[in-house]
Short mmCIF file of C-alpha atoms in Angstrom, two decimals:
data_model
loop_
_atom_site.label_atom_id
_atom_site.label_comp_id
_atom_site.label_asym_id
_atom_site.label_seq_id
_atom_site.Cartn_x
_atom_site.Cartn_y
_atom_site.Cartn_z
CA MET A 856 39.50 77.48 111.73
CA GLY A 857 42.84 77.73 109.94
CA GLU A 858 41.73 75.16 107.39
CA ALA A 859 38.43 76.97 106.86
CA VAL A 860 40.19 80.29 106.26
CA LYS A 861 42.58 78.59 103.89
CA LYS A 862 39.63 77.21 101.94
CA ALA A 863 38.02 80.63 101.91
CA GLY A 864 41.17 82.10 100.45
CA THR A 865 41.29 79.42 97.79
CA SER A 866 37.64 79.94 96.84
CA GLU A 867 38.02 83.70 96.63
CA GLU A 868 40.74 83.29 94.01
CA VAL A 869 38.34 81.34 91.80
CA GLN A 870 35.09 82.89 92.94
CA PRO A 871 34.86 86.13 90.88
CA ARG A 872 34.96 84.34 87.50
CA SER A 873 32.83 81.41 88.67
CA VAL A 874 30.24 83.62 90.32
CA ARG A 875 29.97 85.82 87.24
CA VAL A 876 29.25 82.83 85.00
CA VAL A 877 26.72 81.41 87.46
CA LEU A 878 25.04 84.80 87.86
CA MET A 879 24.76 85.17 84.10
CA ALA A 880 22.84 81.89 83.95
CA LEU A 881 20.69 82.91 86.92
CA MET A 882 19.87 86.28 85.36
CA ILE A 883 18.77 84.54 82.13
CA ALA A 884 16.42 82.36 84.18
CA MET A 885 15.16 85.43 86.05
CA LEU A 886 14.60 87.19 82.73
CA LEU A 887 12.54 84.23 81.51
CA ALA A 888 10.18 84.49 84.47
CA MET A 889 9.76 88.28 84.25
CA LEU A 890 9.69 88.65 80.47
CA ASP A 891 6.99 86.07 79.81
CA ASN A 892 3.92 88.00 80.97
CA MET A 893 5.19 91.23 79.36
CA ILE A 894 5.50 89.52 75.97
CA ILE A 895 2.25 87.57 76.22
CA GLY A 896 0.25 90.69 77.14
CA THR A 897 1.13 92.24 73.78
CA ALA A 898 0.28 89.06 71.87
CA MET A 899 -3.09 88.40 73.55
CA PRO A 900 -5.33 90.23 71.00
CA THR A 901 -3.81 88.14 68.19
CA ILE A 902 -4.14 84.93 70.21
CA VAL A 903 -7.83 85.58 70.85
CA GLY A 904 -8.34 86.40 67.17
CA GLU A 905 -7.02 82.96 66.16
CA LEU A 906 -8.15 80.70 69.01
CA GLY A 907 -11.36 82.48 70.01
CA GLY A 908 -12.62 82.14 73.57
CA LEU A 909 -12.65 85.84 74.43
CA GLU A 910 -14.76 85.10 77.52
CA HIS A 911 -11.89 83.01 78.92
CA LEU A 912 -9.16 85.53 78.12
CA SER A 913 -8.48 86.51 81.73
CA TRP A 914 -7.76 82.88 82.63
CA VAL A 915 -4.68 82.86 80.39
CA VAL A 916 -3.07 85.24 82.87
CA THR A 917 -4.89 84.01 85.99
CA ALA A 918 -3.86 80.35 85.49
CA TYR A 919 -0.21 81.36 85.19
CA THR A 920 -0.38 83.69 88.21
CA LEU A 921 -2.17 81.13 90.37
CA ALA A 922 0.28 78.35 89.56
CA THR A 923 3.26 80.62 90.16
CA ALA A 924 2.02 81.91 93.52
CA ALA A 925 0.87 78.50 94.78
CA SER A 926 4.11 76.72 93.85
CA THR A 927 6.54 79.38 95.09
CA PRO A 928 6.78 78.25 98.76
CA ILE A 929 6.87 74.59 97.74
CA TRP A 930 9.86 75.11 95.43
CA GLY A 931 11.68 76.91 98.25
CA LYS A 932 11.12 74.04 100.66
CA LEU A 933 12.13 71.39 98.13
CA GLY A 934 15.39 73.23 97.56
CA ASP A 935 16.07 73.33 101.30
CA MET A 936 15.34 69.63 101.72
CA TYR A 937 16.84 68.01 98.62
CA GLY A 938 19.29 70.50 97.14
CA ARG A 939 19.03 73.82 95.37
CA LYS A 940 20.52 72.85 92.01
CA GLY A 941 18.21 69.92 91.29
CA SER A 942 15.02 71.80 92.15
CA PHE A 943 16.14 74.83 90.12
CA LEU A 944 16.94 72.76 87.02
CA THR A 945 13.59 70.98 87.39
CA SER A 946 11.74 74.30 87.47
CA ILE A 947 13.53 75.46 84.30
CA VAL A 948 12.63 72.22 82.48
CA LEU A 949 8.99 72.49 83.63
CA PHE A 950 8.83 76.12 82.48
CA LEU A 951 10.23 75.20 79.05
CA ILE A 952 7.78 72.27 78.68
CA GLY A 953 4.91 74.64 79.51
CA SER A 954 6.25 77.19 77.00
CA ALA A 955 6.52 74.62 74.20
CA LEU A 956 3.03 73.24 74.88
CA SER A 957 1.53 76.75 75.07
CA GLY A 958 3.01 77.52 71.66
CA MET A 959 1.34 74.39 70.24
CA ALA A 960 -2.09 75.04 71.84
CA GLN A 961 -5.03 74.57 69.44
CA ASP A 962 -7.78 76.17 71.53
CA MET A 963 -8.17 78.47 74.53
CA GLY A 964 -8.74 75.60 76.98
CA GLN A 965 -5.43 73.98 76.04
CA LEU A 966 -3.62 77.32 76.28
CA ILE A 967 -4.98 77.94 79.79
CA GLY A 968 -3.92 74.47 80.95
CA PHE A 969 -0.44 74.75 79.45
CA ARG A 970 -0.01 78.23 80.95
CA ALA A 971 -0.65 76.67 84.36
CA VAL A 972 2.19 74.19 83.69
CA GLN A 973 4.39 77.11 82.68
CA GLY A 974 3.43 78.95 85.87
CA LEU A 975 4.40 75.96 88.02
CA GLY A 976 7.90 76.18 86.58
CA ALA A 977 8.02 79.96 86.89
CA GLY A 978 7.34 79.65 90.62
CA GLY A 979 10.70 77.92 91.03
CA LEU A 980 12.69 80.27 88.78
CA MET A 981 12.61 83.40 90.94
CA VAL A 982 12.94 81.46 94.18
CA GLY A 983 15.81 79.42 92.78
CA VAL A 984 17.70 82.51 91.66
CA MET A 985 17.38 84.25 95.03
CA ALA A 986 18.15 81.15 97.11
CA ILE A 987 21.21 80.16 95.04
CA ILE A 988 22.57 83.69 95.33
CA GLY A 989 21.96 83.38 99.07
CA ASP A 990 23.95 80.13 99.10
CA LEU A 991 26.90 81.37 97.06
CA ILE A 992 27.38 84.97 98.12
CA PRO A 993 27.64 86.23 101.71
CA PRO A 994 25.01 88.87 102.61
CA ARG A 995 27.69 91.55 102.93
CA ASP A 996 28.68 91.06 99.27
CA ARG A 997 25.21 90.60 97.78
CA GLY A 998 24.68 94.34 97.47
CA LYS A 999 27.17 94.45 94.59
CA TYR A 1000 24.78 92.41 92.48
CA GLN A 1001 21.61 94.40 93.19
CA GLY A 1002 22.09 96.61 90.15
CA MET A 1003 22.28 93.53 87.94
CA MET A 1004 18.95 92.21 89.21
CA ALA A 1005 17.31 95.64 88.94
CA GLY A 1006 18.68 95.90 85.39
CA VAL A 1007 17.08 92.58 84.44
CA MET A 1008 13.75 93.79 85.82
CA ALA A 1009 14.01 97.06 83.86
CA LEU A 1010 14.96 95.17 80.69
CA ALA A 1011 11.92 92.91 81.05
CA MET A 1012 9.49 95.78 81.64
CA ILE A 1013 10.86 97.95 78.84
CA GLY A 1014 11.75 95.28 76.29
CA GLY A 1015 8.84 92.89 76.91
CA PRO A 1016 6.10 94.84 75.07
CA LEU A 1017 8.51 95.78 72.27
CA VAL A 1018 9.72 92.21 71.78
CA GLY A 1019 6.18 90.85 72.09
CA GLY A 1020 4.86 93.23 69.43
CA THR A 1021 7.73 92.53 67.03
CA ILE A 1022 7.50 88.75 67.41
CA THR A 1023 3.72 88.71 67.01
CA ASP A 1024 3.79 90.92 63.90
CA HIS A 1025 6.65 89.16 62.09
CA MET A 1026 6.79 85.57 63.39
CA GLY A 1027 3.34 84.82 64.80
CA TRP A 1028 2.03 84.67 68.36
CA ARG A 1029 3.28 81.11 68.93
CA TRP A 1030 6.85 82.39 68.92
CA SER A 1031 5.96 84.50 71.96
CA PHE A 1032 6.21 81.17 73.80
CA TYR A 1033 8.86 79.48 71.65
CA ILE A 1034 11.30 82.34 72.30
CA ASN A 1035 11.70 80.97 75.83
CA LEU A 1036 13.20 77.72 74.55
CA PRO A 1037 16.64 78.92 73.33
CA LEU A 1038 17.05 81.23 76.34
CA GLY A 1039 16.04 78.45 78.73
CA ALA A 1040 18.36 75.98 77.02
CA VAL A 1041 21.31 78.35 77.53
CA ALA A 1042 20.44 78.83 81.22
CA LEU A 1043 19.96 75.08 81.65
CA ALA A 1044 23.35 74.25 80.09
CA MET A 1045 25.23 76.94 82.03
CA VAL A 1046 23.70 76.04 85.40
CA SER A 1047 24.32 72.31 84.81
CA ALA A 1048 27.96 72.86 83.86
CA VAL A 1049 29.08 75.62 86.21
CA LEU A 1050 26.99 75.52 89.37
CA HIS A 1051 28.41 73.07 91.91
CA LEU A 1052 26.61 72.86 95.26
CA PRO A 1053 27.03 70.17 97.89
CA LYS A 1054 24.36 67.49 97.68
CA LYS A 1055 22.00 67.25 100.62
CA GLU A 1056 21.13 64.00 102.29
CA ARG A 1057 17.48 63.17 101.88
CA GLY A 1058 17.02 62.04 105.46
CA THR A 1059 13.91 60.35 106.80
CA ASN A 1060 11.56 63.33 106.91
CA LYS A 1061 8.73 63.36 104.37
CA ILE A 1062 7.37 66.31 102.45
CA ASP A 1063 4.57 68.10 104.26
CA TYR A 1064 1.93 67.26 101.64
CA LEU A 1065 -1.03 68.33 103.80
CA GLY A 1066 0.55 71.69 104.58
CA ALA A 1067 1.43 72.21 100.93
CA ALA A 1068 -2.15 71.40 99.86
CA LEU A 1069 -3.71 73.74 102.44
CA LEU A 1070 -1.30 76.56 101.54
CA THR A 1071 -2.12 76.07 97.85
CA VAL A 1072 -5.85 76.32 98.57
CA ALA A 1073 -5.37 79.45 100.69
CA ILE A 1074 -3.18 81.19 98.08
CA THR A 1075 -5.52 80.18 95.25
CA ALA A 1076 -8.52 81.62 97.09
CA ILE A 1077 -6.66 84.87 97.86
CA VAL A 1078 -5.48 85.34 94.27
CA LEU A 1079 -8.94 84.59 92.85
CA VAL A 1080 -10.55 87.09 95.24
CA THR A 1081 -8.11 89.81 94.21
CA THR A 1082 -8.43 88.89 90.51
CA TRP A 1083 -12.22 88.59 90.32
CA GLY A 1084 -13.33 91.00 93.04
CA GLY A 1085 -14.86 94.18 91.62
CA THR A 1086 -14.39 93.01 88.00
CA GLU A 1087 -15.86 89.58 87.22
CA TYR A 1088 -18.01 89.60 90.37
CA ALA A 1089 -19.12 92.22 92.87
CA TRP A 1090 -17.16 92.32 96.13
CA GLY A 1091 -20.28 91.34 98.06
CA SER A 1092 -21.31 88.49 95.74
CA GLY A 1093 -21.69 84.97 97.05
CA ARG A 1094 -18.73 83.68 95.04
CA ILE A 1095 -16.30 86.27 96.39
CA VAL A 1096 -17.57 85.89 99.97
CA GLY A 1097 -17.28 82.09 99.62
CA LEU A 1098 -13.71 82.36 98.35
CA VAL A 1099 -12.80 84.61 101.27
CA ALA A 1100 -14.26 82.05 103.70
CA VAL A 1101 -12.42 79.16 102.00
CA GLY A 1102 -9.17 81.13 102.07
CA LEU A 1103 -9.44 81.98 105.76
CA LEU A 1104 -10.37 78.42 106.75
CA ALA A 1105 -7.52 76.96 104.68
CA LEU A 1106 -5.08 79.46 106.18
CA ALA A 1107 -6.17 78.65 109.73
CA ALA A 1108 -5.87 74.90 109.04
CA PHE A 1109 -2.46 75.44 107.45
CA LEU A 1110 -1.13 77.27 110.52
CA PHE A 1111 -2.41 74.46 112.74
CA VAL A 1112 -0.78 71.76 110.59
CA GLU A 1113 2.55 73.60 110.37
CA THR A 1114 2.93 73.64 114.15
CA ARG A 1115 2.87 69.83 114.13
CA ALA A 1116 4.61 68.89 110.88
CA ALA A 1117 8.06 67.26 111.11
CA GLU A 1118 9.26 69.18 108.03
CA PRO A 1119 6.81 72.10 107.55
CA VAL A 1120 6.59 73.56 104.07
CA LEU A 1121 6.74 77.02 105.66
CA PRO A 1122 8.46 76.86 109.08
CA LEU A 1123 6.67 79.32 111.32
CA HIS A 1124 9.76 79.83 113.46
CA ILE A 1125 11.30 82.08 110.77
CA PHE A 1126 8.64 84.68 111.65
CA ARG A 1127 10.06 84.90 115.16
CA SER A 1128 12.77 87.05 113.62
CA ARG A 1129 11.53 90.63 113.82
CA ASN A 1130 13.52 91.64 110.76
CA PHE A 1131 12.15 88.80 108.64
CA THR A 1132 8.56 89.61 109.58
CA LEU A 1133 9.05 93.33 108.95
CA MET A 1134 10.73 92.73 105.60
CA SER A 1135 7.91 90.41 104.56
CA ALA A 1136 5.41 93.17 105.37
CA ILE A 1137 7.48 95.85 103.60
CA GLY A 1138 7.88 93.53 100.59
CA PHE A 1139 4.08 93.07 100.48
CA LEU A 1140 3.57 96.85 100.47
CA THR A 1141 6.32 97.33 97.87
CA GLY A 1142 4.56 94.87 95.56
CA PHE A 1143 1.26 96.66 96.25
CA ALA A 1144 2.68 99.99 95.08
CA MET A 1145 4.88 98.77 92.22
CA PHE A 1146 2.37 96.55 90.39
CA GLY A 1147 -0.35 99.17 90.74
CA ALA A 1148 1.92 101.87 89.33
CA VAL A 1149 3.09 99.68 86.44
CA LEU A 1150 -0.56 99.04 85.50
CA TYR A 1151 -2.01 102.54 85.76
CA LEU A 1152 0.86 104.80 84.74
CA PRO A 1153 0.81 103.67 81.08
CA LEU A 1154 -2.99 103.93 81.09
CA PHE A 1155 -2.80 107.57 82.24
CA GLN A 1156 -0.12 108.41 79.69
CA GLN A 1157 -2.00 106.79 76.83
CA SER A 1158 -5.48 108.06 77.69
CA VAL A 1159 -4.70 111.52 79.08
CA GLN A 1160 -1.32 112.45 77.60
CA GLY A 1161 -1.87 110.85 74.20
CA ALA A 1162 1.16 108.55 74.27
CA SER A 1163 1.43 105.62 71.89
CA ALA A 1164 0.50 102.19 73.24
CA THR A 1165 3.04 100.49 70.94
CA ASN A 1166 5.99 101.61 73.06
CA SER A 1167 4.21 101.21 76.41
CA GLY A 1168 7.33 99.84 78.07
CA LEU A 1169 9.25 103.03 77.28
CA LEU A 1170 6.64 105.05 79.16
CA LEU A 1171 7.99 103.61 82.41
CA LEU A 1172 11.61 104.46 81.57
CA PRO A 1173 12.03 107.29 84.16
CA MET A 1174 10.82 105.02 86.98
CA LEU A 1175 12.87 102.01 85.88
CA LEU A 1176 16.13 103.89 85.27
CA SER A 1177 15.81 105.62 88.64
CA MET A 1178 15.10 102.28 90.32
CA MET A 1179 18.12 100.64 88.67
CA ALA A 1180 20.54 103.48 89.50
CA VAL A 1181 19.47 103.78 93.15
CA SER A 1182 19.52 99.99 93.61
CA LEU A 1183 23.10 99.90 92.31
CA VAL A 1184 24.24 102.70 94.64
CA ALA A 1185 22.43 101.23 97.66
CA GLY A 1186 23.96 97.84 96.98
CA ARG A 1187 27.47 99.24 96.77
CA ILE A 1188 27.04 101.20 100.01
CA THR A 1189 25.67 98.10 101.75
CA THR A 1190 28.68 96.06 100.60
CA ASP A 1191 31.19 98.71 101.67
CA SER A 1192 29.64 99.61 105.02
CA GLY A 1193 27.55 96.59 106.00
CA ARG A 1194 24.75 98.97 107.00
CA TYR A 1195 21.27 98.99 105.54
CA LYS A 1196 18.62 100.29 107.98
CA ALA A 1197 18.53 103.73 106.34
CA PHE A 1198 17.51 102.25 103.00
CA PRO A 1199 14.08 100.79 103.97
CA ILE A 1200 13.27 104.08 105.71
CA ALA A 1201 14.38 106.25 102.78
CA GLY A 1202 12.78 103.90 100.24
CA SER A 1203 9.42 103.83 101.99
CA ALA A 1204 9.44 107.63 102.40
CA LEU A 1205 10.22 108.15 98.70
CA MET A 1206 7.47 105.70 97.74
CA VAL A 1207 4.92 107.67 99.77
CA VAL A 1208 6.08 110.96 98.25
CA GLY A 1209 6.24 109.54 94.71
CA LEU A 1210 2.75 108.04 94.86
CA TYR A 1211 1.34 111.24 96.33
CA LEU A 1212 2.92 113.28 93.53
CA LEU A 1213 1.45 110.89 90.95
CA ALA A 1214 -1.94 111.34 92.63
CA THR A 1215 -1.76 115.09 91.85
CA MET A 1216 -1.57 114.54 88.07
CA ASP A 1217 -4.44 115.88 85.95
CA THR A 1218 -5.19 116.55 82.28
CA GLY A 1219 -2.70 119.44 82.26
CA THR A 1220 0.27 117.49 83.60
CA THR A 1221 3.11 117.32 81.09
CA ARG A 1222 5.16 114.19 80.33
CA LEU A 1223 8.24 115.85 81.83
CA VAL A 1224 6.49 116.45 85.15
CA SER A 1225 5.00 112.95 85.28
CA GLY A 1226 8.45 111.56 84.41
CA LEU A 1227 9.97 113.37 87.39
CA TYR A 1228 7.24 112.01 89.65
CA MET A 1229 7.91 108.50 88.34
CA ALA A 1230 11.63 108.94 89.04
CA VAL A 1231 10.85 109.70 92.69
CA LEU A 1232 8.78 106.51 92.96
CA GLY A 1233 11.49 104.55 91.15
CA ALA A 1234 14.12 105.77 93.63
CA GLY A 1235 11.98 104.49 96.48
CA LEU A 1236 11.57 101.11 94.80
CA GLY A 1237 15.32 100.99 94.14
CA PHE A 1238 16.06 101.30 97.84
CA LEU A 1239 13.61 98.50 98.67
CA MET A 1240 13.49 95.89 95.90
CA GLN A 1241 16.65 93.96 96.77
CA ILE A 1242 17.26 95.17 100.34
CA THR A 1243 14.06 93.48 101.51
CA MET A 1244 15.28 90.13 100.13
CA LEU A 1245 18.80 90.66 101.47
CA VAL A 1246 17.68 91.39 105.03
CA ALA A 1247 15.10 88.57 104.96
CA GLN A 1248 17.81 86.08 103.96
CA ASN A 1249 20.22 87.46 106.55
CA SER A 1250 17.59 86.89 109.26
CA VAL A 1251 17.39 83.09 108.91
CA GLU A 1252 19.73 80.12 109.13
CA MET A 1253 21.25 78.65 105.98
CA LYS A 1254 18.95 75.61 106.18
CA ASP A 1255 15.94 77.92 105.78
CA MET A 1256 17.37 80.00 102.91
CA GLY A 1257 14.93 78.54 100.39
CA VAL A 1258 11.76 79.11 102.40
CA ALA A 1259 12.97 82.60 103.34
CA SER A 1260 13.51 83.47 99.67
CA SER A 1261 10.20 81.93 98.61
CA SER A 1262 8.28 83.65 101.43
CA ALA A 1263 9.71 87.06 100.54
CA THR A 1264 8.85 86.47 96.87
CA LEU A 1265 5.36 85.23 97.75
CA PHE A 1266 4.53 88.23 99.94
CA ARG A 1267 5.62 90.60 97.18
CA THR A 1268 3.48 88.69 94.66
CA LEU A 1269 0.44 88.74 96.93
CA GLY A 1270 1.00 92.43 97.58
CA GLY A 1271 0.94 93.01 93.83
CA SER A 1272 -2.32 91.05 93.53
CA PHE A 1273 -3.96 93.12 96.27
CA GLY A 1274 -2.56 96.35 94.82
CA VAL A 1275 -3.87 95.70 91.32
CA ALA A 1276 -7.27 94.56 92.68
CA LEU A 1277 -7.92 97.36 95.17
CA MET A 1278 -6.42 100.16 93.09
CA GLY A 1279 -8.26 98.78 90.05
CA SER A 1280 -11.60 98.68 91.81
CA LEU A 1281 -11.18 102.24 93.07
CA PHE A 1282 -10.03 103.41 89.62
CA THR A 1283 -13.05 101.87 87.86
CA ASN A 1284 -15.55 103.36 90.31
CA ARG A 1285 -13.97 106.82 90.10
CA VAL A 1286 -13.98 106.74 86.29
CA GLN A 1287 -17.64 105.75 86.15
CA ASP A 1288 -18.63 108.37 88.75
CA ALA A 1289 -16.70 111.10 86.95
CA MET A 1290 -18.28 110.19 83.61
CA THR A 1291 -21.74 110.34 85.20
CA GLU A 1292 -21.00 113.76 86.73
CA ARG A 1293 -19.89 115.23 83.38
CA LEU A 1294 -22.30 113.54 80.95
CA GLY A 1295 -25.28 112.67 83.13
CA ALA A 1296 -26.85 109.28 83.74
CA ALA A 1297 -25.69 107.94 80.35
CA GLY A 1298 -22.09 109.00 80.96
CA ALA A 1299 -20.94 105.73 82.48
CA GLY A 1300 -22.16 103.85 79.39
CA ALA A 1301 -20.68 106.28 76.88
CA THR A 1302 -17.45 104.28 76.76
CA GLY A 1303 -19.17 100.95 76.28
CA GLY A 1304 -19.14 100.19 80.01
CA SER A 1305 -15.34 99.93 80.07
CA ALA A 1306 -13.14 102.02 82.36
CA GLN A 1307 -10.02 101.21 80.29
CA LEU A 1308 -9.92 102.08 76.58
CA ASP A 1309 -7.08 101.58 74.14
CA ALA A 1310 -5.90 104.36 71.81
CA ALA A 1311 -7.99 103.14 68.87
CA SER A 1312 -11.21 103.05 70.90
CA LEU A 1313 -10.46 106.46 72.43
CA ALA A 1314 -9.98 108.05 68.99
CA LYS A 1315 -13.46 106.89 67.90
CA LEU A 1316 -15.25 108.73 70.74
CA PRO A 1317 -16.94 112.11 70.15
CA GLU A 1318 -14.76 114.99 71.35
CA ALA A 1319 -16.98 115.83 74.34
CA VAL A 1320 -17.01 112.21 75.48
CA ARG A 1321 -13.27 111.90 74.93
CA GLU A 1322 -12.53 114.96 77.06
CA ALA A 1323 -14.88 113.73 79.78
CA TYR A 1324 -13.14 110.35 79.70
CA GLN A 1325 -9.69 111.95 80.02
CA HIS A 1326 -10.83 113.90 83.08
CA ALA A 1327 -12.39 110.70 84.46
CA VAL A 1328 -9.13 108.75 83.99
CA ALA A 1329 -7.23 111.54 85.77
CA ALA A 1330 -9.72 111.29 88.64
CA GLY A 1331 -9.40 107.50 88.68
CA THR A 1332 -5.58 107.53 88.81
CA HIS A 1333 -5.75 110.21 91.52
CA GLY A 1334 -7.78 107.87 93.72
CA ALA A 1335 -5.65 104.81 92.91
CA PHE A 1336 -2.31 106.47 93.63
CA LEU A 1337 -3.66 108.19 96.73
CA LEU A 1338 -4.66 104.76 98.05
CA GLY A 1339 -1.16 103.50 97.25
CA ALA A 1340 0.43 106.41 99.13
CA ALA A 1341 -1.77 105.79 102.18
CA VAL A 1342 -0.92 102.07 102.24
CA THR A 1343 2.83 102.62 101.88
CA VAL A 1344 2.80 104.89 104.95
CA LEU A 1345 2.52 101.61 106.87
CA GLY A 1346 5.77 100.48 105.25
CA PHE A 1347 7.49 103.70 106.32
CA LEU A 1348 6.38 103.13 109.92
CA ALA A 1349 7.47 99.47 109.84
CA ALA A 1350 10.93 100.39 108.49
CA TRP A 1351 11.79 102.28 111.70
CA PHE A 1352 11.51 99.05 113.70
CA VAL A 1353 14.08 97.18 111.58
CA LYS A 1354 17.06 96.16 113.69
CA GLU A 1355 20.42 96.55 111.95
CA VAL A 1356 21.92 93.08 112.39
CA PRO A 1357 25.47 92.95 110.95
CA LEU A 1358 25.63 91.27 107.56
CA LYS A 1359 27.78 88.15 107.41
CA GLY A 1360 30.59 87.98 104.90
CA SER A 1361 33.67 89.81 103.67
CA GLY A 1362 34.42 93.50 103.91
CA PRO A 1363 35.77 95.83 106.61
CA ALA A 1364 33.42 94.52 109.27
CA ALA A 1365 34.03 93.87 112.92
CA PRO A 1366 36.31 90.92 113.80
CA ALA A 1367 34.42 87.68 113.24
CA THR A 1368 34.16 84.65 115.43
CA ALA A 1369 35.53 81.31 114.27
CA GLN A 1370 32.05 80.21 113.27
CA GLU A 1371 31.37 83.44 111.33
CA SER A 1372 34.74 83.14 109.59
CA ALA A 1373 34.06 79.59 108.49
CA GLU A 1374 30.54 80.28 107.23
CA PRO A 1375 31.50 82.44 104.20
CA ALA A 1376 34.05 79.78 103.24
CA ALA A 1377 31.34 77.15 103.36
CA ARG A 1378 29.11 79.34 101.20
CA GLN A 1379 31.74 80.28 98.63
CA ALA A 1380 33.68 77.03 98.37
CA PRO A 1381 31.07 75.20 96.23
CA VAL A 1382 31.62 77.49 93.22
CA ALA A 1383 35.33 76.66 93.17
CA GLY A 1384 34.37 73.25 91.83
#
């Protein structure tokens, strides 16, 4: 034990500078993953104008999302088995190859295929960041870095549309992909030079290929159902019902295979931890609320409040600043006290209140009032975004850090897919019903059959139709946010069952055992190299 403590002391002298450099590289990689879709969304009209293939437009996003979601748990397991650094560097290289190829695409089919390659790499970026932080920094100290991660998220959401618009207008849409290359090269060089983790022995166990394939099929079916349901195809159509059946069968087969695999891609024993299971559920609900809000808040502000679509990222500023500030404070309190149970409870409660307040907005709601409502929702997200990952990682052994990080990320991603799908379906139906009520049987077709109009299309409508549409959008967002509030009540109830297990690591905690004292040294020592 004396030697371990001595090593811990040595690593702590070097650790602050080393960790800061490593975290800078990790945050660049995290920014790559989050910024990409924000930039591409702004460039899509120009891309379609040059490449054509408007009927396949949705697949540019769907291919990326599918590849990211399906590869996330596999990247986590590969990092656990063969080493975190190698798998993380591989994911960066794959993401950059996909970015370069996407920028060189000559038709829509090529772009969709290359976006899938990019998505495969993106699946390892977020998981790699979270798992490496879990390796290097004890849970007790991770709270100090929550504000940094929340800041990166806010920067991506605010700056993405602005950067995407500027690049597309002045450099061409291909640079929306090429911009990833210099950023990725910096992250690649910094991680290669600074990050030193002990190499893991390969051992005799083989990768669980069957489990990985079944999980990929199940996730693909789920994402396609949530992407196509209620938009491309009716919820009761044969294609959607067939996808649901395929997803359920693949999931059942996956669970059966995982109980017998020597090295399961997703070890089911991690769900025996009550905290891990609860945090996975809360993360799913957090993704449900956050992605739905990010989609429909700008739509309300553009359609009803007359805001400009050019600066759409700035419309979310009250929510994002609130989220970043609260995340920073919660992280500092967690580090100083080692306590965290109050944060999931408070965060879930604020999410319910914030979504309910947003559901009360109508055509007379001012931007100041809607900004205050967004700030309440942002505070709730700030309490939850990083705490859910922190507690999930603290609930498993170090050998399962990768799959714990990937599972938490996957559940949040799937929650976002369900949130966008269900809230979107309800929004569209409410808009069409409200238009019919105000304008008669032809009301639903007065907007060209679309429930979402941009500012240019809205300005071309006759005044009576435009006013009816604004009331319809207000009714649609009311239903969508009310659904979000009802769903997040489940997260509030789940948060009360979280057990406050002491966080391992430094700080004024209770006296540690020899094993607990040695563990932080083992985690921190690698960065001293």
